[in-house]
Short mmCIF file of C-alpha atoms and ligand atoms in Angstrom, two decimals:
data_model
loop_
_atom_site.label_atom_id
_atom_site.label_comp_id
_atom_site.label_asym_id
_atom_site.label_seq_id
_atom_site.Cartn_x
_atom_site.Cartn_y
_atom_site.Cartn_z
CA UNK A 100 -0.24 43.81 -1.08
CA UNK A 101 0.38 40.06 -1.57
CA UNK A 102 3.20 38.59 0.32
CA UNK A 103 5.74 36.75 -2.17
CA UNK A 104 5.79 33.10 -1.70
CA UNK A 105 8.88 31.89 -0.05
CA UNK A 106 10.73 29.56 -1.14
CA UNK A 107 12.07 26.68 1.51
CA UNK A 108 15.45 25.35 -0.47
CA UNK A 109 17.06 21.88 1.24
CA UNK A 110 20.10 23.13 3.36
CA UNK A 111 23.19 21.46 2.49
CA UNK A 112 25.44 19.59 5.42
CA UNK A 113 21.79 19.52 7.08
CA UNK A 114 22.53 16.15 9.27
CA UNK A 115 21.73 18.19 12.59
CA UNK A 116 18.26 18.81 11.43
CA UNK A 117 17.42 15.68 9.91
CA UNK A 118 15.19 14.05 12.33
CA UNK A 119 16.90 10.77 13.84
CA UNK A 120 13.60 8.84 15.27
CA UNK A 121 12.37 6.37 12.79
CA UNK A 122 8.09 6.23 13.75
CA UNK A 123 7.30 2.75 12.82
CA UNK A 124 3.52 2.19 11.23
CA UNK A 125 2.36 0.30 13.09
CA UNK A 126 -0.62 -0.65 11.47
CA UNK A 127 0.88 -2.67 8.73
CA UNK A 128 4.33 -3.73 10.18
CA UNK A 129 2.73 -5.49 13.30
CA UNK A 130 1.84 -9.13 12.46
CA UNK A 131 1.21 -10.45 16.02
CA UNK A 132 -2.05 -11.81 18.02
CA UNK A 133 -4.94 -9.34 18.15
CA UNK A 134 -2.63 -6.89 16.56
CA UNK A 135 -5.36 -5.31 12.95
CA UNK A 136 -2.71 -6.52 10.84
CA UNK A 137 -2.18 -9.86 12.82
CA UNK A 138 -5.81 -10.43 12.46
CA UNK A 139 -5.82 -9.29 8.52
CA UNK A 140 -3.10 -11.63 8.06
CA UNK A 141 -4.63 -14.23 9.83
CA UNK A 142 -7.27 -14.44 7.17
CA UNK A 143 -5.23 -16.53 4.59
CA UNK A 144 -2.96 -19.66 4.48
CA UNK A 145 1.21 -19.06 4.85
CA UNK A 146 4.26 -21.31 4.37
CA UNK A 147 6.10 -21.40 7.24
CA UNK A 148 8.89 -24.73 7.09
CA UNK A 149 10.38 -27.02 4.06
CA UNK A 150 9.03 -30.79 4.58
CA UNK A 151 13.00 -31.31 4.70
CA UNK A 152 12.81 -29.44 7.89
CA UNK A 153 11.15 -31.75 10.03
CA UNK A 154 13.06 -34.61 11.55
CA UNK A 155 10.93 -37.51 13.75
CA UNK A 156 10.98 -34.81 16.19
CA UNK A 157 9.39 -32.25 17.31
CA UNK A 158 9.88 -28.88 15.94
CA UNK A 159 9.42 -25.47 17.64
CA UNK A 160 8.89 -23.08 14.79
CA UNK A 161 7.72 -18.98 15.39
CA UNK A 162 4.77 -18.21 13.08
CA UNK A 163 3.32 -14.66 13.23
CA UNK A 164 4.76 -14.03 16.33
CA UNK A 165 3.15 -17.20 18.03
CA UNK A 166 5.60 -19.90 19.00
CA UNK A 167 4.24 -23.30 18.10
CA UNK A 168 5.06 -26.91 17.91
CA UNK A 169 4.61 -28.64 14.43
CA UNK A 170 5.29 -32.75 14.45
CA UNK A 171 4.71 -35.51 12.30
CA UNK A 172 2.39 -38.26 14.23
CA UNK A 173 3.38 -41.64 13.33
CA UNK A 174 0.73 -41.99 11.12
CA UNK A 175 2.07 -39.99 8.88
CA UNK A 176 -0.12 -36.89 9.85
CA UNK A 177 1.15 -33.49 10.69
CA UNK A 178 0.19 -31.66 14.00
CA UNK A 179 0.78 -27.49 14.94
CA UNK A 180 0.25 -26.89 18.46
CA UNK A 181 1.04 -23.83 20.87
CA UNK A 182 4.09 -24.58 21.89
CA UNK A 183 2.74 -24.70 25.65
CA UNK A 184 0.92 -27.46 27.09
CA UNK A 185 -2.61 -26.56 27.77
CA UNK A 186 -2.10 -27.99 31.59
CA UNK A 187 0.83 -26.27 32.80
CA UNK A 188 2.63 -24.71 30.44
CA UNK A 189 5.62 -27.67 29.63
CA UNK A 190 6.65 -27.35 25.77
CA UNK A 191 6.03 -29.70 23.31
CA UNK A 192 9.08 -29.76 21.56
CA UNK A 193 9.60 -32.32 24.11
CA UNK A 194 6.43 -34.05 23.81
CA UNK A 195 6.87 -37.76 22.66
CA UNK A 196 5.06 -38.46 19.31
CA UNK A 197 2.07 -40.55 19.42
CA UNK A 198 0.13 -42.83 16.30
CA UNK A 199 -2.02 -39.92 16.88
CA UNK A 200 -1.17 -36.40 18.01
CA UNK A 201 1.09 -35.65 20.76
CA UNK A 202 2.05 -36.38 24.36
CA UNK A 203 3.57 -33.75 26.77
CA UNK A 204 6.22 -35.19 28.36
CA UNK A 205 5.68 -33.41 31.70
CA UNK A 206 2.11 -35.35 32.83
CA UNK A 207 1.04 -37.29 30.13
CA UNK A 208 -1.77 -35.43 28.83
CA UNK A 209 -2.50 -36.82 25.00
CA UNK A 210 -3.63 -34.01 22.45
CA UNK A 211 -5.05 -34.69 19.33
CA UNK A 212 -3.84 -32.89 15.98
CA UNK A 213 -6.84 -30.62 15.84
CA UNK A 214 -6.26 -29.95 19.81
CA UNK A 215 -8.56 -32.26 21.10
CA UNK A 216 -7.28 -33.54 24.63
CA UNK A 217 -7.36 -37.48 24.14
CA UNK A 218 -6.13 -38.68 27.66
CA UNK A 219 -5.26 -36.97 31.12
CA UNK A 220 -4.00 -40.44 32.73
CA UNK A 221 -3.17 -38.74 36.01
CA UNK A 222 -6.82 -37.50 36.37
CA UNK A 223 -9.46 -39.52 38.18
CA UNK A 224 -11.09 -41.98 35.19
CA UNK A 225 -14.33 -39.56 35.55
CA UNK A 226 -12.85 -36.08 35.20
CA UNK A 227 -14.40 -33.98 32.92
CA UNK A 228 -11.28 -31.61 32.78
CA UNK A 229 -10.43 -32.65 29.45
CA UNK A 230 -13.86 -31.87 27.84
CA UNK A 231 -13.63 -28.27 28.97
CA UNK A 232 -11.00 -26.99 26.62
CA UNK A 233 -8.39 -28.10 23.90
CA UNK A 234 -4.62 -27.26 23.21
CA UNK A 235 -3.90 -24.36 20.54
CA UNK A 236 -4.28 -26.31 17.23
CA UNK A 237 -3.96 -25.06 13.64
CA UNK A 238 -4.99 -26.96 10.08
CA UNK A 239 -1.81 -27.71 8.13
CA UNK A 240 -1.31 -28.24 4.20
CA UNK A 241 1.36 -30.02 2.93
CA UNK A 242 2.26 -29.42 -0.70
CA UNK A 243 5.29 -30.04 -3.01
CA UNK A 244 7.77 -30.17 -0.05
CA UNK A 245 6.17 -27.05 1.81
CA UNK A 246 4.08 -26.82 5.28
CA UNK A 247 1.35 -24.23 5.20
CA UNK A 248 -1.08 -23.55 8.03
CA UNK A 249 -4.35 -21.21 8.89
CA UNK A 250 -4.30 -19.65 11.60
CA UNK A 251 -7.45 -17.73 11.70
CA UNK A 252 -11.22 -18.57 12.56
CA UNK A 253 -11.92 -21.63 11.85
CA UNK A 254 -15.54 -21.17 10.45
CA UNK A 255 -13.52 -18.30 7.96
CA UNK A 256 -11.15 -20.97 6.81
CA UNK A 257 -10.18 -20.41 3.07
CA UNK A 258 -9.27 -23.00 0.41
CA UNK A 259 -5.56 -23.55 -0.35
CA UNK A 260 -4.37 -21.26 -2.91
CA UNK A 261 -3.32 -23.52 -5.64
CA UNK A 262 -2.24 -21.25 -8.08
CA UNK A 263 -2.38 -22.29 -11.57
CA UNK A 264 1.71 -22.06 -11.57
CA UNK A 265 1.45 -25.36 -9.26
CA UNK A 266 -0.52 -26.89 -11.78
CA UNK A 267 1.77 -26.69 -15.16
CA UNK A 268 2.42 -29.58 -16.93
CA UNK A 269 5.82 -31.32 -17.06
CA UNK A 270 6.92 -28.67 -14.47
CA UNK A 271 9.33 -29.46 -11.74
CA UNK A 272 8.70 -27.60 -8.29
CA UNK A 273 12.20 -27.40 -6.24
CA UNK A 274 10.87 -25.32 -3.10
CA UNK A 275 13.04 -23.05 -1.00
CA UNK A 276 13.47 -20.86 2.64
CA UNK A 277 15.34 -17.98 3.32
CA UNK A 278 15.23 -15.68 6.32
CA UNK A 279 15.50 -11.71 6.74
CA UNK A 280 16.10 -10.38 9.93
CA UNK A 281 13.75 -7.23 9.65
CA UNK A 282 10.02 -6.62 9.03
CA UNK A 283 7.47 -9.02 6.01
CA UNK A 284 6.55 -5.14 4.56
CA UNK A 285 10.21 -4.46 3.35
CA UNK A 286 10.36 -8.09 1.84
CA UNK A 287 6.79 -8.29 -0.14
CA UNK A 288 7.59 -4.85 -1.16
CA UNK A 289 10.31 -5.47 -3.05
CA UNK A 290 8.22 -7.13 -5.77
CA UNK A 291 6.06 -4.10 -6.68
CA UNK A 292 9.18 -2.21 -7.31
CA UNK A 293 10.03 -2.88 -10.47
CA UNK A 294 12.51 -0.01 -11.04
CA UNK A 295 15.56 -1.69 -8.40
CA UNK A 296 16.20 -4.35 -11.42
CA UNK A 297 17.46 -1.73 -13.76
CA UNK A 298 19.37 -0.22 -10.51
CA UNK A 299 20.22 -2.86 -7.73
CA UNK A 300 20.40 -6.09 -10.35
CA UNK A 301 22.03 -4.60 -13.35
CA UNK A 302 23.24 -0.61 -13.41
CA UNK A 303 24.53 0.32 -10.04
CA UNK A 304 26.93 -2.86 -9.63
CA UNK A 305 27.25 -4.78 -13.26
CA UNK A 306 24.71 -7.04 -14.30
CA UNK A 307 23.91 -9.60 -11.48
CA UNK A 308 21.43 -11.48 -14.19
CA UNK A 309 21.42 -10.04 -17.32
CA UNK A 310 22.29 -6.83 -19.37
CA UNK A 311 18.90 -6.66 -20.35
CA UNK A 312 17.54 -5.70 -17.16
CA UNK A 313 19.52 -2.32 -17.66
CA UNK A 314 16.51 -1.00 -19.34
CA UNK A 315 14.58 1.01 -17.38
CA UNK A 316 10.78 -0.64 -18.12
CA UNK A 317 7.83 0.46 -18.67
CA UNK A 318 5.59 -0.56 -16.34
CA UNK A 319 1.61 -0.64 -16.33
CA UNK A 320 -0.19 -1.85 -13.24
CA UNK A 321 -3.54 -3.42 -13.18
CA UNK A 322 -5.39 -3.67 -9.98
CA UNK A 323 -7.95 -7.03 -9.42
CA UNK A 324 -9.80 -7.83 -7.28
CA UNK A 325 -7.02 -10.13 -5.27
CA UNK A 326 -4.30 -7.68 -6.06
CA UNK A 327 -2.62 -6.48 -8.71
CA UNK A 328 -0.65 -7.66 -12.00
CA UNK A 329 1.66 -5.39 -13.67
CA UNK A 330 3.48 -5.63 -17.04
CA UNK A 331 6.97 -4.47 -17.29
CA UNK A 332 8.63 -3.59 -20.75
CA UNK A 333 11.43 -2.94 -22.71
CA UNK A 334 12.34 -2.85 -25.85
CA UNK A 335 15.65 -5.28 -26.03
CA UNK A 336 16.85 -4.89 -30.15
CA UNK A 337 13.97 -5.90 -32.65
CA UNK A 338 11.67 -7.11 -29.32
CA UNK A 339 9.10 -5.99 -27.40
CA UNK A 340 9.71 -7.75 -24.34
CA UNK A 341 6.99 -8.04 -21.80
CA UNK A 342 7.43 -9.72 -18.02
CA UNK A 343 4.22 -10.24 -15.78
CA UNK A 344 4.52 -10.05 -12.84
CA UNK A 345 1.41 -10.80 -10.36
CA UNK A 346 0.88 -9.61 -6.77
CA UNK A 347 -1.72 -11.23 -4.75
CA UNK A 348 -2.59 -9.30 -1.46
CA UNK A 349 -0.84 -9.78 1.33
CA UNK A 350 2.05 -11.30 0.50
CA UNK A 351 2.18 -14.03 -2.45
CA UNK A 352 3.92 -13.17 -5.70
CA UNK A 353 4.98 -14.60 -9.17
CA UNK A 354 7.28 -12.57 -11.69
CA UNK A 355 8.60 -13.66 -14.99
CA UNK A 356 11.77 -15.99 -15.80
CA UNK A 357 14.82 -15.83 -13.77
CA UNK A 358 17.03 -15.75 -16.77
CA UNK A 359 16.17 -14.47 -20.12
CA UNK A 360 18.27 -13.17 -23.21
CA UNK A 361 15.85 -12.00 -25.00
CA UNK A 362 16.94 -13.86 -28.07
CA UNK A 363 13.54 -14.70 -29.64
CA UNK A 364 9.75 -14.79 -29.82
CA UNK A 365 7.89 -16.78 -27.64
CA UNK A 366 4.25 -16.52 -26.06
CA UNK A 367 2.95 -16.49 -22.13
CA UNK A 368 6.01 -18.10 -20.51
CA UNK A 369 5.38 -18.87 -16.69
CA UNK A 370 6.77 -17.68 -13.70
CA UNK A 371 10.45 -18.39 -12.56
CA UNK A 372 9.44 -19.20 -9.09
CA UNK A 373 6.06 -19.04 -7.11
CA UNK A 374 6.64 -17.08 -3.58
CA UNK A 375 5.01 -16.07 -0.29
CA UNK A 376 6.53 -13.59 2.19
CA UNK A 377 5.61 -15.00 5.64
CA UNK A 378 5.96 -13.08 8.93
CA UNK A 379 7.84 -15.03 11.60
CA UNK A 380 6.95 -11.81 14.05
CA UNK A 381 7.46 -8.38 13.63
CA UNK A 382 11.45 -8.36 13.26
CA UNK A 383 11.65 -11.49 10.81
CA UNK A 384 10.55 -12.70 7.83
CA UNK A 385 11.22 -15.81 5.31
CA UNK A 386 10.67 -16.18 1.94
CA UNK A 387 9.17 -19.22 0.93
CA UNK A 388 8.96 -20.01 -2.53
CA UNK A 389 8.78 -22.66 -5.41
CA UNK A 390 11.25 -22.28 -8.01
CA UNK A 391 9.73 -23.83 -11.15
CA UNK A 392 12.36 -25.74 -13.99
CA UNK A 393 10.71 -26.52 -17.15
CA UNK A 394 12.16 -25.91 -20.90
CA UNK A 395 9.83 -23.70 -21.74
CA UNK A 396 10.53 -21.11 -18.65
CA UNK A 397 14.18 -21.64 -18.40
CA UNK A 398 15.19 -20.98 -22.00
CA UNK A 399 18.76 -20.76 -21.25
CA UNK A 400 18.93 -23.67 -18.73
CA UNK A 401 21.11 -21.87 -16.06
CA UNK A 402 18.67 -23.06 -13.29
CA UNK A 403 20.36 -25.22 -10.91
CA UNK A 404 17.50 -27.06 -9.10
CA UNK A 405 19.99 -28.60 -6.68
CA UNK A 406 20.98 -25.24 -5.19
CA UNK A 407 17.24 -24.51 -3.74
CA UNK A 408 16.58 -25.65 -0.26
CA UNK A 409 17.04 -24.56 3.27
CA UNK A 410 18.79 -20.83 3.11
CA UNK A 411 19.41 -20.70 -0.67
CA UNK A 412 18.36 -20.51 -4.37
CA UNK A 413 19.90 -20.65 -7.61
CA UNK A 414 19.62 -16.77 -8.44
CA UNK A 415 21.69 -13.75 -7.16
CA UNK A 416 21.50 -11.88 -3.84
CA UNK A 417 19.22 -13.52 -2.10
CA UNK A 418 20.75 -14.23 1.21
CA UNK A 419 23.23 -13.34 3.84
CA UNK A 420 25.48 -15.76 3.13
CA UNK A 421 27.55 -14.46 0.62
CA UNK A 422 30.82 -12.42 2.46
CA UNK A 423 30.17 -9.03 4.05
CA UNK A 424 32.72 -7.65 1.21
CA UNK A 425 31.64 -9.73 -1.49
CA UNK A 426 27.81 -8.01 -0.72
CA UNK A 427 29.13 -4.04 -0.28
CA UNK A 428 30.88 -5.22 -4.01
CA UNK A 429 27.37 -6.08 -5.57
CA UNK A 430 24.64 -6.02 -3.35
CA UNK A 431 21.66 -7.84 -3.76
CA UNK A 432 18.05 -8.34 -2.88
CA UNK A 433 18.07 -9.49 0.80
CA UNK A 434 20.99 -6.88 1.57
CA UNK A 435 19.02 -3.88 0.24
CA UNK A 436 15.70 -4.86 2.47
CA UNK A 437 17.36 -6.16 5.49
CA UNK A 438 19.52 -2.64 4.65
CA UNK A 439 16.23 -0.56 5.39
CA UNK A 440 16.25 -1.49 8.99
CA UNK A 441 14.20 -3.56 11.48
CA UNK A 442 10.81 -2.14 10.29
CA UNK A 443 10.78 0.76 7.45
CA UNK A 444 9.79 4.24 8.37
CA UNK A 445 7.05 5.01 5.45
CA UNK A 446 7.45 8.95 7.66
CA UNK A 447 11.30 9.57 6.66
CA UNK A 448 11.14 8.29 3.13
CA UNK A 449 10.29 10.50 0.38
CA UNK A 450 8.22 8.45 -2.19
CA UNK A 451 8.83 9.27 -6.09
CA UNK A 452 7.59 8.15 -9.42
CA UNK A 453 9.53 4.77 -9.35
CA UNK A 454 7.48 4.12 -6.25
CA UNK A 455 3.74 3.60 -7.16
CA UNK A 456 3.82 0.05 -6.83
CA UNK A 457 4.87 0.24 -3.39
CA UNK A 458 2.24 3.03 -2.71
CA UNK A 459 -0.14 1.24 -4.76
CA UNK A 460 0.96 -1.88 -2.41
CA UNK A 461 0.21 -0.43 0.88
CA UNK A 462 -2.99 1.61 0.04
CA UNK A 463 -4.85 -1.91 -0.44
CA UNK A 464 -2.89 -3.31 2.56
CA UNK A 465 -4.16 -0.45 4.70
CA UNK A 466 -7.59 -0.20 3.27
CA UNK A 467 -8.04 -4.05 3.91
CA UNK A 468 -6.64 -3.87 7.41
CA UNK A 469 -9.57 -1.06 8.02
CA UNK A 470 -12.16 -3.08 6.39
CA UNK A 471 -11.52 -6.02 8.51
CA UNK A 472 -11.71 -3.53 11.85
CA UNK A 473 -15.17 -2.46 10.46
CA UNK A 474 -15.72 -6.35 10.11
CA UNK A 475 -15.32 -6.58 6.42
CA UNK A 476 -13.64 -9.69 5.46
CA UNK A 477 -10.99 -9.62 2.49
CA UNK A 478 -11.32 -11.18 -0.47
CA UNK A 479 -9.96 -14.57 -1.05
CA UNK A 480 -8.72 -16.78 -3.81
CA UNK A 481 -10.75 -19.12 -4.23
CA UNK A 482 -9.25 -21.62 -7.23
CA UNK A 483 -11.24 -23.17 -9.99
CA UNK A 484 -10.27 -27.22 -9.09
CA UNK A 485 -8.14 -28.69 -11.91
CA UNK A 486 -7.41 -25.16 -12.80
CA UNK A 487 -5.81 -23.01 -9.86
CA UNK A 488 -6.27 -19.45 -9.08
CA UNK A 489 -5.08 -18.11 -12.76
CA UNK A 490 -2.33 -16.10 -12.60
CA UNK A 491 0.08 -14.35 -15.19
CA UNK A 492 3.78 -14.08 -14.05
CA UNK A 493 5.99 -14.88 -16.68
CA UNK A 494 7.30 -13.22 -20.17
CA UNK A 495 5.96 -12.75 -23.59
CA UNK A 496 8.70 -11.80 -26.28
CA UNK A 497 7.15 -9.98 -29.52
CA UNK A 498 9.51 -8.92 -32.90
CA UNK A 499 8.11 -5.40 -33.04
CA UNK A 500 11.28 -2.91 -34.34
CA UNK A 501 11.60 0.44 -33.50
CA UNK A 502 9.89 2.77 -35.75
CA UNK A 503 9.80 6.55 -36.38
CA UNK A 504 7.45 7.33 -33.91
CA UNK A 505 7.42 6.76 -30.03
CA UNK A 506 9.08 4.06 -29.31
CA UNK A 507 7.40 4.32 -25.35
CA UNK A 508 3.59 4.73 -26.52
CA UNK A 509 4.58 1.86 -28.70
CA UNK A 510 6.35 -0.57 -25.80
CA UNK A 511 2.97 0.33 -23.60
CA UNK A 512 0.33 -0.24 -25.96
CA UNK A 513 1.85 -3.55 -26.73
CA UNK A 514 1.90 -4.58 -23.07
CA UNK A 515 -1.52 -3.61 -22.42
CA UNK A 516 -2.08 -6.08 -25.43
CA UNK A 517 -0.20 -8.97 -23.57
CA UNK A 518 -2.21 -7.68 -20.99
CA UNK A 519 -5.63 -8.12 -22.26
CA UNK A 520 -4.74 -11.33 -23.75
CA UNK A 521 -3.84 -12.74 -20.67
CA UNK A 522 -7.07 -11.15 -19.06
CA UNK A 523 -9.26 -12.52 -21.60
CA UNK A 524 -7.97 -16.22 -21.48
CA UNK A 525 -7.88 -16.66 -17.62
CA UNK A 526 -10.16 -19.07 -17.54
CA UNK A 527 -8.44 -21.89 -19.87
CA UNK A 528 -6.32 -24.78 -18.66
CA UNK A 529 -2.68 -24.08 -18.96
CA UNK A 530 -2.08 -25.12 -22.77
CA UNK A 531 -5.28 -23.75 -24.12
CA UNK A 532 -4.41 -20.71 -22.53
CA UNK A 533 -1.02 -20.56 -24.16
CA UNK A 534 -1.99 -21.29 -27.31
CA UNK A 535 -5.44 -18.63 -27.12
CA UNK A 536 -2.78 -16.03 -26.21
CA UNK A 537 -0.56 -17.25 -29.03
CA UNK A 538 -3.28 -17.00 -31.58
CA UNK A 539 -4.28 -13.10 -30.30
CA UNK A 540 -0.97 -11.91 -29.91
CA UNK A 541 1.22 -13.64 -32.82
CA UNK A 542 -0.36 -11.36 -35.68
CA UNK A 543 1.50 -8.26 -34.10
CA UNK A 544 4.81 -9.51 -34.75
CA UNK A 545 5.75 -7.74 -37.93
CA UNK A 546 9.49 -6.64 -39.83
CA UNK A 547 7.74 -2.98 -39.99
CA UNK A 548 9.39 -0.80 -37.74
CA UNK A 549 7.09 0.95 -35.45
CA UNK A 550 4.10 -0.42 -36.77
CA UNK A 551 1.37 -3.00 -35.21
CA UNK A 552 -1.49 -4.58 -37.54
CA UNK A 553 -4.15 -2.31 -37.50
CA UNK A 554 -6.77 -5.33 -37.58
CA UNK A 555 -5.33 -5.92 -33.64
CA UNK A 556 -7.08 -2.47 -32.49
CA UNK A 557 -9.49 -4.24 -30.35
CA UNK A 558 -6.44 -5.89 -28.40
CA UNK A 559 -5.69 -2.10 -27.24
CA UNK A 560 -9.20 -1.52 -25.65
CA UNK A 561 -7.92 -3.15 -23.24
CA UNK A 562 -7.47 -0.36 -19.87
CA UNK A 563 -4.99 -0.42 -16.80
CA UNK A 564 -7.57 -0.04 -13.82
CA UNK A 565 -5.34 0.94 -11.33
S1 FES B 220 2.35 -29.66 31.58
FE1 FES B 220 1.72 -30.89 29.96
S2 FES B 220 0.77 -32.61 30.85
FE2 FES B 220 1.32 -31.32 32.48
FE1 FE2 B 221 15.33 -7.87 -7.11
#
């Protein structure tokens, strides 16, 4: 006789048995020296401090849980240092700039910007002490207002990511830095979930951007080699409205205009703002990111490049600074990740269809972590020079009406359209690009409801690979 299946039904007022530990995985959420996701992260170039950060001092800044010294020699040239002096610890926040490198205040020692040790002037003439090691030194990038730096192997050293974004034309670049007290996971995160616009930004507590975020989209994610791109669409009135969004592994990601009205058609607009998600250690994060004003991107003109810097942008929710009341009223961004804690649980949350993205996220996160422990390096960008690393956040705005059939099938095969176009063009300069996708995607505008020229069928070949 078989034993009927019982049935285990959620008990209601069940606080006492909800377990109260929050296990922390470990494997992606620690960021520090030695540490597999340390040394994964460790593999690729971060932001970590606005130019407009550095004085004609020293500066002690915290990157991936190593505390360093970054400085501006008076030749112009930026240093990063360990904070502690190679001889006996002093820091170097109170070193005294050189034409070249730094000096430690305490003895006198003279360290180059790569680390070299230059002078020991208390040391006998003929010691060899300061050929037998260097100071902690990393490579910096300055770009646009924005300090990057390596810190991996040297000999692995990969080549900036310029992303095609930092190459538009007639594009202005207004970079800015905000902090989160908790864990880089919760923050990069945020941008494969696609589903919080329709609830955090627009539904839940009135529109914080736009109406047309209430929507809930239809997303399609494609998986390349570097990450992933997903389209997310809605049908807004007469339009098809389609916003790419990229995602490049770890942490770097581009998603489509900040403010849109969905008011008419237009072809491969670019991304709103250009963003990395850097680990400061294990409990904070900042978010580093270009904001990008141009007339074609900001089709309303409600971007205020004065209010990016230090601690703020000119969009909704994006810091702390806004008060406590003001945030419980219409919380945004920054309050719902710092709001997950120090470091998210992935045991006590319960995943559901909205989530893929994330899970998506953190599969190729973990699996790259592993590779690198069975010495498998990750893939890197590796941009085309003139041309960038293509990319293909931003929106695309087709007149396709609603028709009799469904109006979902409809809104997805027309964003795996956009997708393919954008796919197939990646390797054009910016305005040949844009006017390629114009040409392949203009034709399926059309004032019949529900229907898309038949001659375009090749367009919809196109598959999502993730
Ligand atoms: S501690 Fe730096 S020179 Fe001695
Ligand atoms: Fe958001």
């Amino acid at each position: 006789m078989s034993t009927p299946a019982v049935t285990t039904r959620p008990i209601a007022f069940s606080g006492y048995h909800q377990p109260k530990d929050r296990p922390v995985e470990e494997l992606t959420a620690q960021v520090g020296p030695g540490t597999p996701c340390g040394e994964y992260m460790r593999r690729f170039w971060h932001p970590f401090l606005l130019s407009e950060q550095l004085s004609h001092r020293p500066k002690v800044v915290r990157v991936l849980g190593e505390d360093l010294v970054l400085y501006r020699d008076l030749s112009g040239d930026l240093g990063l240092v360990h904070k502690h002096c190679a001889h006996r610890g002093a820091s170097l926040e109170f070193g005294i700039i050189a034409e070249h490198g730094i000096r430690c205040c305490y003895h006198g020692w003279l360290f180059a910007n790569d680390g070299t040790i230059l002078e020991t002037p208390g040391e006998p003439p003929a010691s060899p002490i300061k050929e037998r090691f260097c100071q902690g030194a990393y490579p910096v990038i300055e770009h646009e207002g924005v300090i990057f730096t390596y810190m991996g192997p040297p000999h692995l050293k990969p080549a900036f990511p310029m992303m095609d974004a930092m190459l538009m034309p007639n594009n202005r670049m207004k970079p800015y830095l905000i902090h989160s007290p908790c864990n880089w996971q919760q923050v990069s995160e945020n941008s494969m979930d696609p589903f919080h616009v329709a609830f955090l930004h627009t539904r839940v507590s009135g529109p914080q951007f736009s109406e047309v975020f209430a929507e809930l989209p239809i997303i399609d994610y494609h998986e390349t080699e570097l990450g992933f791109f997903y389209t997310n669409a809605r049908r807004v009135g007469e339009f098809i409205w389609i916003r790419m969004h990229d995602h490049l592994l770890p942490n770097f990601s581009q998603n489509g205009a900040i403010f849109e009205n969905v008011s008419k058609v237009r072809y491969f607009g670019r991304p709103g703002l250009t963003r990395w998600v850097t680990p400061v250690d294990d409990h904070n994060t900042y978010v580093i990111a270009w904001r990008h004003f141009n007339d074609r991107d900001d089709p309303l003109h409600q971007g205020r490049p004065e209010n990016n810097g230090v601690g703020k942008t000119d969009f909704y929710g994006q810091s702390g600074d806004d008060p406590y009341e003001v945030r419980q009223d219409s919380p945004g961004d920054w309050d719902a990740w710092c709001s997950l804690g120090k470091v998210t649980s992935h045991e006590r949350e319960h995943l559901g269809t909205t989530d893929r993205g994330v899970a998506f996220l953190r599969r190729r996160i973990k699996r790259a972590i592993e590779d690198l422990q069975r010495g498998i390096e990750p893939v890197k960008p590796d941009p085309v020079p003139g041309l960038g690393i293509a990319t293909a956040g931003g929106d695309t705005i087709l007149r396709i009406p609603k028709g009799e059939g469904d109006d979902r099938e409809l809104i997805l095969k027309t964003s795996q359209a956009v997708a393919a176009a954008y796919v197939k063009t990646q390797h054009l300069p910016d305005e040949e690009r844009r006017q390629a996708i114009t040409d392949m995607l203009a034709p399926l505008n059309t004032a019949d409801p529900g229907q898309i020229n038949p001659d375009h069928g090749k367009i919809f070949e196109f598959k999502t690979v993730a």
